[in-house]
GROMACS .gro file of C-alpha atoms in nm:
model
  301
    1UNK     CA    1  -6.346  -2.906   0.474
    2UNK     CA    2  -6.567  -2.810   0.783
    3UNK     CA    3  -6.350  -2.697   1.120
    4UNK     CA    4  -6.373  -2.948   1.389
    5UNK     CA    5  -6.654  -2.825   1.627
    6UNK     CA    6  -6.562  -2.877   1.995
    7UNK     CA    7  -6.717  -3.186   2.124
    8UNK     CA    8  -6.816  -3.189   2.506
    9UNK     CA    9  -6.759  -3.507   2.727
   10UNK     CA   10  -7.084  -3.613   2.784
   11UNK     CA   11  -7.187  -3.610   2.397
   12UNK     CA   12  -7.089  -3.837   2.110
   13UNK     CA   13  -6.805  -3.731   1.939
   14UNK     CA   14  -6.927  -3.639   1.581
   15UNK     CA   15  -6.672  -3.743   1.246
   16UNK     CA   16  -6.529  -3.507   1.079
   17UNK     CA   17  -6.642  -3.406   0.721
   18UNK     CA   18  -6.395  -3.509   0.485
   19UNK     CA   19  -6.295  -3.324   0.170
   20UNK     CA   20  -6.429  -3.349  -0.133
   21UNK     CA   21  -6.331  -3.659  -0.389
   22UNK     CA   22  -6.129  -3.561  -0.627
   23UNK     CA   23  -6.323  -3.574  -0.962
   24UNK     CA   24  -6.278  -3.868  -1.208
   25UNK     CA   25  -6.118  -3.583  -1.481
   26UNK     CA   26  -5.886  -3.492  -1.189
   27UNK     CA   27  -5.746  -3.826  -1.115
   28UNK     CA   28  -5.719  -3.889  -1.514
   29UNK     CA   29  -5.468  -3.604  -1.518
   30UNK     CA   30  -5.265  -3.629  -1.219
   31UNK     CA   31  -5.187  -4.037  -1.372
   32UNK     CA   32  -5.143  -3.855  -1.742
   33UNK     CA   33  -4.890  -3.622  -1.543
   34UNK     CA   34  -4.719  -3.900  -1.379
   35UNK     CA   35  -4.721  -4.118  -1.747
   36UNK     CA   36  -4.619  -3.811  -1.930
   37UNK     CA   37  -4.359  -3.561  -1.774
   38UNK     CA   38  -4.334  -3.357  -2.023
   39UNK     CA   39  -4.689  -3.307  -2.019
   40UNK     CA   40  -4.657  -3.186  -1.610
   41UNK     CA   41  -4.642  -2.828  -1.675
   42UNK     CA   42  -4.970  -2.823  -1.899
   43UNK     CA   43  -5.139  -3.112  -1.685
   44UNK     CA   44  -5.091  -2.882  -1.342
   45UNK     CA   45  -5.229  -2.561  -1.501
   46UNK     CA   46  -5.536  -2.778  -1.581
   47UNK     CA   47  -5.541  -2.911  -1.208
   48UNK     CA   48  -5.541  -2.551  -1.112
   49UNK     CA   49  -5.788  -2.421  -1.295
   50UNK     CA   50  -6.022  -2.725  -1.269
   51UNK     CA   51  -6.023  -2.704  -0.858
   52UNK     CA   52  -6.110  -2.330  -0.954
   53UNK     CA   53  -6.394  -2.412  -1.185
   54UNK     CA   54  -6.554  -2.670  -1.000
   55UNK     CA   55  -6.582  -2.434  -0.657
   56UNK     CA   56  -6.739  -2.176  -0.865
   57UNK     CA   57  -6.938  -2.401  -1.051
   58UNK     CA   58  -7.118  -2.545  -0.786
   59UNK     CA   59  -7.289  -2.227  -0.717
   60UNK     CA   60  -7.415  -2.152  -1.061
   61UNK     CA   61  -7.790  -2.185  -1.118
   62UNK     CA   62  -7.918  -2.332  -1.384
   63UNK     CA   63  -8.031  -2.066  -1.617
   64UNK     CA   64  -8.437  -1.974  -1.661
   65UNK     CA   65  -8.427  -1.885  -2.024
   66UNK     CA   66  -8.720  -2.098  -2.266
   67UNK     CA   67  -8.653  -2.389  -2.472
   68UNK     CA   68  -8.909  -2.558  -2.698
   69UNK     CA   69  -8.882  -2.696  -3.064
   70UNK     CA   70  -9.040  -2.425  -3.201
   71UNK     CA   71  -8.759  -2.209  -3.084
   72UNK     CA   72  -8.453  -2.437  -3.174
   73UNK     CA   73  -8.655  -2.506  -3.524
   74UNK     CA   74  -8.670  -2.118  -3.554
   75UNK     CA   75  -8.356  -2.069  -3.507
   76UNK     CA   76  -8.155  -2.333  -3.665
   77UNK     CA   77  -8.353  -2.183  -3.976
   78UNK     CA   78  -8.210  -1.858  -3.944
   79UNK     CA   79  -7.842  -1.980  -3.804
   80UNK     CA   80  -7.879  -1.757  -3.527
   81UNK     CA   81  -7.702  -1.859  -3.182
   82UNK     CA   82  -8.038  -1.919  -2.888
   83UNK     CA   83  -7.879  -1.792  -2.591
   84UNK     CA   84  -7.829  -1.396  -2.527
   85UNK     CA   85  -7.553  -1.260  -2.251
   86UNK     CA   86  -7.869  -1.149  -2.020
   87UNK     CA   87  -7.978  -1.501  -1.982
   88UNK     CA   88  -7.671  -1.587  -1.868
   89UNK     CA   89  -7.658  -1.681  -1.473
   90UNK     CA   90  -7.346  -1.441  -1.424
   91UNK     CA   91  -7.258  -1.362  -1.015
   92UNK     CA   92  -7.003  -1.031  -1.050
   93UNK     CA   93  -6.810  -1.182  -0.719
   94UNK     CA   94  -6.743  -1.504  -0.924
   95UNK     CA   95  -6.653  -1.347  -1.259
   96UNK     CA   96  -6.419  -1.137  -1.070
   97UNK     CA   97  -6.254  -1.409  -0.844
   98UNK     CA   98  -6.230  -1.620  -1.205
   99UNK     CA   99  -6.131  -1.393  -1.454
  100UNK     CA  100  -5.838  -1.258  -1.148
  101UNK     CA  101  -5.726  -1.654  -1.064
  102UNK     CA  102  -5.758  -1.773  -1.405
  103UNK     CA  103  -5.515  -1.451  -1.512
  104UNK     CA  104  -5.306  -1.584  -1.178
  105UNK     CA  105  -5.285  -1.940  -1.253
  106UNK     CA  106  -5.179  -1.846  -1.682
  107UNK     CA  107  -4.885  -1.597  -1.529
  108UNK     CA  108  -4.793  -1.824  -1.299
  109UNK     CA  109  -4.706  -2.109  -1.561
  110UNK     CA  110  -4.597  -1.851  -1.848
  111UNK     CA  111  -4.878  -1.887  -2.037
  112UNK     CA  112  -5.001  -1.484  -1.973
  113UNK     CA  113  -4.714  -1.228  -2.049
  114UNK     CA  114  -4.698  -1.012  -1.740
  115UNK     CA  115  -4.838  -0.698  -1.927
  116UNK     CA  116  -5.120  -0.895  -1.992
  117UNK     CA  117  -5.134  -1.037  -1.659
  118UNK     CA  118  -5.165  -0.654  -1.500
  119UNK     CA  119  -5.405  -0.561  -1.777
  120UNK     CA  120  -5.677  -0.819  -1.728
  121UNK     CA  121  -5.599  -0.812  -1.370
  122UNK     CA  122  -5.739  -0.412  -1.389
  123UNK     CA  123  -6.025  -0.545  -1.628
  124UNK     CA  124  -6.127  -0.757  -1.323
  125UNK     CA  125  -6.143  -0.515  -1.126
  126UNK     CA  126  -6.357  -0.275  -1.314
  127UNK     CA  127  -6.679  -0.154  -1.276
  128UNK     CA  128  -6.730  -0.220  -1.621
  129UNK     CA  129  -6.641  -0.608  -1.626
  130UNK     CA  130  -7.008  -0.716  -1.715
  131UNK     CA  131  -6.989  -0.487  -2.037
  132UNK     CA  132  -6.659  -0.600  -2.120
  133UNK     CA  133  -6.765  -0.993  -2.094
  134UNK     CA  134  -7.122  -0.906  -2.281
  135UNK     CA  135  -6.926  -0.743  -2.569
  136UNK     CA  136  -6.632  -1.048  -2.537
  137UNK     CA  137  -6.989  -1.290  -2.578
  138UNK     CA  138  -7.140  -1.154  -2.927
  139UNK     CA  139  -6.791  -1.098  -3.069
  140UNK     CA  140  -6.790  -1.431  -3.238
  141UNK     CA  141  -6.831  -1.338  -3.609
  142UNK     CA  142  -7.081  -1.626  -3.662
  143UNK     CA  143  -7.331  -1.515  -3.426
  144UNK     CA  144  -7.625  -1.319  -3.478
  145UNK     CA  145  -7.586  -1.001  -3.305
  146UNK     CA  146  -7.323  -0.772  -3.239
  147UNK     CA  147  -7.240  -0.548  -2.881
  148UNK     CA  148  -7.514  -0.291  -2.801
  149UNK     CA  149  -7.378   0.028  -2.975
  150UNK     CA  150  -7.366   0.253  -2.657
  151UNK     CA  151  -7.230  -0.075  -2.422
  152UNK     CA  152  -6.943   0.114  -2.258
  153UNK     CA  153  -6.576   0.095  -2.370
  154UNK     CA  154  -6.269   0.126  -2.151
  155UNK     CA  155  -5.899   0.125  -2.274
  156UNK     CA  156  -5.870  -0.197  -2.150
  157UNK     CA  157  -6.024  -0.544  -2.279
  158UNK     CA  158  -6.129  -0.369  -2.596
  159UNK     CA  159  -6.236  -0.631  -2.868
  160UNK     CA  160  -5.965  -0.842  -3.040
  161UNK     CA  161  -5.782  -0.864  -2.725
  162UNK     CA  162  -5.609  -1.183  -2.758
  163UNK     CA  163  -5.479  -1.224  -2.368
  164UNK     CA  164  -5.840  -1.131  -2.212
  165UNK     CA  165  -6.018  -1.337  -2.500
  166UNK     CA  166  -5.784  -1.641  -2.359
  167UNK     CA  167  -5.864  -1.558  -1.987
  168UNK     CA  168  -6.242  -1.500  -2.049
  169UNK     CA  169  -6.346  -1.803  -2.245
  170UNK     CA  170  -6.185  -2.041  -1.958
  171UNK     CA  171  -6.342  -1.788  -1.679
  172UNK     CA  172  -6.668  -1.781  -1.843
  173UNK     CA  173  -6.704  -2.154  -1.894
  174UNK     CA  174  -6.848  -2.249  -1.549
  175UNK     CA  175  -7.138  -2.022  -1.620
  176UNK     CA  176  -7.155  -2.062  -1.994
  177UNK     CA  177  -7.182  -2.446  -1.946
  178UNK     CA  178  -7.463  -2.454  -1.695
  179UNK     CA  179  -7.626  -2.297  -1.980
  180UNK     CA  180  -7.518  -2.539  -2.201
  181UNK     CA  181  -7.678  -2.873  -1.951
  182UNK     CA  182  -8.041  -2.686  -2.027
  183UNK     CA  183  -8.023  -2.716  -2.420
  184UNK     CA  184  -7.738  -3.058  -2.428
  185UNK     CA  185  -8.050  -3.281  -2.334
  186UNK     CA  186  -8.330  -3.153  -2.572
  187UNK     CA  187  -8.464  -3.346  -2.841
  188UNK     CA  188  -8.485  -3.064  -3.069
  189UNK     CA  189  -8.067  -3.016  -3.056
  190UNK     CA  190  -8.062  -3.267  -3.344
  191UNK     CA  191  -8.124  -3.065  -3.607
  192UNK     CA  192  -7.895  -2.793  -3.548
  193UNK     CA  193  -7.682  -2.830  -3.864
  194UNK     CA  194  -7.400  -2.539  -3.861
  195UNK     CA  195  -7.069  -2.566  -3.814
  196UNK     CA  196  -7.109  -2.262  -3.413
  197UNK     CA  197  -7.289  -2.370  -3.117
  198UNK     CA  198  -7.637  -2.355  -3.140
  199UNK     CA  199  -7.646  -2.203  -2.769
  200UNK     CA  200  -7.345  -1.906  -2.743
  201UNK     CA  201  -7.219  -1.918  -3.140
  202UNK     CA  202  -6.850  -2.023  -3.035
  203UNK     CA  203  -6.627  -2.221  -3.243
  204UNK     CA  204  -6.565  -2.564  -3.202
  205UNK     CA  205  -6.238  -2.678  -3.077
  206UNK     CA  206  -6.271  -3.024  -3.053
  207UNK     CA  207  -6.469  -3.346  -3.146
  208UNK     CA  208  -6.609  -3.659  -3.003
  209UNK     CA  209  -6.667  -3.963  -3.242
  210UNK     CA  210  -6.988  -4.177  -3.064
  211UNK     CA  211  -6.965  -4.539  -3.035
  212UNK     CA  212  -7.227  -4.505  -3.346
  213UNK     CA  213  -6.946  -4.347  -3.534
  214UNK     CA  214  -7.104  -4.027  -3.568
  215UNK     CA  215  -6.875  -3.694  -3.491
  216UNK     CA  216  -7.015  -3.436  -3.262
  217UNK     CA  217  -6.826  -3.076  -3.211
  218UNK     CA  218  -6.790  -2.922  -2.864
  219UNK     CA  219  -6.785  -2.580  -2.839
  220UNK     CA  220  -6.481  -2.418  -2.685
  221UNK     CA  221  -6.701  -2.165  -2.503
  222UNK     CA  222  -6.933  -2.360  -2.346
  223UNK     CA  223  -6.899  -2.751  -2.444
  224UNK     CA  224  -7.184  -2.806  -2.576
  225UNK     CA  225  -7.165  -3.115  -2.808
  226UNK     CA  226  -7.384  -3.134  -3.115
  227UNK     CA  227  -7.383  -3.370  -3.432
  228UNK     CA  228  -7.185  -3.263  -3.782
  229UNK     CA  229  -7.104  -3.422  -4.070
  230UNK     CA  230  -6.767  -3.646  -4.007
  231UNK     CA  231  -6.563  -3.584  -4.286
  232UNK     CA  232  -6.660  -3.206  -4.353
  233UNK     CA  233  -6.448  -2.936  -4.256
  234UNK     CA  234  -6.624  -2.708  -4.033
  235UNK     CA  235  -6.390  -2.411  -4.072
  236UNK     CA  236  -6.445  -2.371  -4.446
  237UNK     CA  237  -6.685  -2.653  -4.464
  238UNK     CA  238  -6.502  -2.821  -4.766
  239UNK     CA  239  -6.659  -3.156  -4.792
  240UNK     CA  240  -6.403  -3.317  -5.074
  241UNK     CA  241  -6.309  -3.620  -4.872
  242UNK     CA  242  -5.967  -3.643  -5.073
  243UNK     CA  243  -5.887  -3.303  -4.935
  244UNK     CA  244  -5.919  -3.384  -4.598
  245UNK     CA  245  -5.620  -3.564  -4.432
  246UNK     CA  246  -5.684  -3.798  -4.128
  247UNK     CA  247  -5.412  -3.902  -3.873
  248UNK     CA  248  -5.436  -4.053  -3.501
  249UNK     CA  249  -5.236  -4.198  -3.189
  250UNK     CA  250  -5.063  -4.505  -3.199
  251UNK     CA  251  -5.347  -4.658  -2.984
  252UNK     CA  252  -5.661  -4.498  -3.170
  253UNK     CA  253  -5.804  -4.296  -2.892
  254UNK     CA  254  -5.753  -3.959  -3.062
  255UNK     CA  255  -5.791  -3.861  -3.412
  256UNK     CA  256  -5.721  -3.531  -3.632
  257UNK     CA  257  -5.909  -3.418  -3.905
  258UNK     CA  258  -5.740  -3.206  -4.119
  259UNK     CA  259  -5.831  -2.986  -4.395
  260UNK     CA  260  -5.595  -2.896  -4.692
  261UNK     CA  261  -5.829  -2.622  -4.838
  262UNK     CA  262  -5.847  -2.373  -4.517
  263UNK     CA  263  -5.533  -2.564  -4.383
  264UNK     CA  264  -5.701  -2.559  -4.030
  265UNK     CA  265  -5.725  -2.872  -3.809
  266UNK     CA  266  -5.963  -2.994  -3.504
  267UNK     CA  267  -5.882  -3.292  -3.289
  268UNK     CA  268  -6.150  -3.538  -3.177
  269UNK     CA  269  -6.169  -3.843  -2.892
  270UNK     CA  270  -6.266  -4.170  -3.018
  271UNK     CA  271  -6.495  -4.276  -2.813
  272UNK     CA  272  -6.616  -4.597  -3.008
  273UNK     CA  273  -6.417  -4.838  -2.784
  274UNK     CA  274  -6.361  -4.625  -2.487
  275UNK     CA  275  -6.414  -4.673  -2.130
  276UNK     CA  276  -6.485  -4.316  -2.024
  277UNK     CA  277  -6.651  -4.010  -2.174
  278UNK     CA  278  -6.495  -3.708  -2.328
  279UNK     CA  279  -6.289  -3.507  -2.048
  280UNK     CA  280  -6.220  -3.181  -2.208
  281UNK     CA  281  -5.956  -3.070  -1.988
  282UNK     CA  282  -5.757  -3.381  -1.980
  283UNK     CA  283  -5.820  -3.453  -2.358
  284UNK     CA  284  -5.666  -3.122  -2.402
  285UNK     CA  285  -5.350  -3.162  -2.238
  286UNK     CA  286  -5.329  -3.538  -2.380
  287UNK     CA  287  -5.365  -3.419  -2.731
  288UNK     CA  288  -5.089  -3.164  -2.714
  289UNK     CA  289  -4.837  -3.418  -2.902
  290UNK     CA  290  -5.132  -3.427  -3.184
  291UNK     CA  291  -5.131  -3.034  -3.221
  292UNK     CA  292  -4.726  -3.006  -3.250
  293UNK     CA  293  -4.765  -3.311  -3.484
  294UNK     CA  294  -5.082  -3.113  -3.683
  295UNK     CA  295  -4.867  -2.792  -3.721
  296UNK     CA  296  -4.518  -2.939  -3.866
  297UNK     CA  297  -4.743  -3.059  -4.112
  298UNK     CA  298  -4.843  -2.678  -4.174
  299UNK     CA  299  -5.185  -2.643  -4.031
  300UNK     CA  300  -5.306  -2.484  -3.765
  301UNK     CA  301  -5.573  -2.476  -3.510
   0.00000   0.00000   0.00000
């Protein structure tokens, strides 16, 4: 919100600028929060960070890197994930003030053990972030290329760090979906076929069933949605219908798909007969019941 300017007699007095609206997404959890109180705790993190995303977010360009169907035909041919790190519209002032909050707002709700906390705290502070986030980007097994051999390495944020991989795929999604609004829209996207993101190789972590009944995976890095087959398992891609196990809310508007060869499980939003789109962060926290519900049944996510 903009200071009030002084106003002198003889002029109009000008109106204040008011703050911004609170998002739709926003609104959707502060009523799931007041619905659900034992959802608060995970619903207010999510406030938290989203106010942080969407101030950073703002200021992200939309990335330069090329796009035809040639390229996405070339690729999806050889399975290999389009975008690189370098295309990536990264800002070192924004990385840092994300990858610091996000560690902030995780302590701060016990979700980031205070060794942790201190440790990514230093990584933030490093000269060396950018390396540390590059080699973070390519160390999804399913991509194509691995961390430059002589990328620097400090003794903290090494790979397999499971705190700074937690704090670096929610500080790295404002950039990582700007990205992902280039490639979402093109025509070519439709015959990407593998069970990674066709733009940064991550994993998906949830799904979206169209109102045309088709299932599309987002990507947990960057949310980029893309079409797979409904009933096959993308972890181990087991596609025996019989061993895949199928359970959702009371009133239909989530689903899990469960798979009793790898024993892993994704959630998906219905959205067949709903009345908003998918909302990542709030269909996060919302699901919650569905993953405690997934796990006594012995899988896990």
């Amino acid at each position: 919100m903009s200071d009030p300017a002084h106003q002198l007699p003889a002029l109009p007095v000008k109106p204040v600028r008011g703050g911004r609206a609170e998002s739709r997404e926003v609104m959707e959890l502060r009523a799931l929060r007041a619905r659900q109180p034992d959802l608060a705790d995970a619903a207010d993190i999510h406030l938290e960070l989203l106010e942080l995303f969407r101030r950073v977010q703002g200021r992200v360009p939309l990335p330069s890197f090329e796009i035809t169907s040639e390229i996405l035909s070339r690729h999806g041919a050889s399975g290999h994930a389009l975008l690189r790190f370098e295309d990536v519209p990264l800002e070192l002032t924004d990385l840092r003030l994300l990858v610091r909050q996000t560690a902030d707002v995780l302590h701060r709700f016990g979700a980031l053990e205070a060794g942790d906390h201190e440790r990514v705290q230093r990584v933030g502070r490093n000269a060396e972030l950018v390396a540390v986030t590059g080699r973070w980007f390519y160390s999804n097994p399913d991509r194509h290329a691995p961390a430059a051999a002589d990328s620097p390495r400090l003794d903290d944020g090494m790979p397999g760090d499971a705190a700074l991989d937690q704090v670096l795929i929610l500080a790295m999604r404002p950039f990582l979906s700007r990205c992902a609004e280039v490639l979402q829209q093109h025509p070519g996207l439709t015959n990407w076929t593998r069970p990674y993101c066709a733009l940064c190789g991550g994993e998906p972590d949830f799904a979206v069933i169209t109102p045309a009944a088709e299932r599309h995976l987002m990507c947990g890095r960057c949310t980029l949605h893309w079409k797979f087959e409904p009933l096959t398992c993308p972890h181990c891609l087991n596609a025996e219908q019989a061993r895949i196990t199928s359970f959702a809310t009371s009133d239909g508007q989530y689903r899990v798909y469960a798979c009793d060869v790898c024993r892993r499980y994704l959630k998906a939003y219905d959205g067949r007969r709903a009345l908003r789109p998918v909302m990542p962060f709030l269909d996060s926290v919302a699901t919650l019941p569905l993953d405690a519900a997934a796990m006594q049944r012995g899988y896990t996510g």
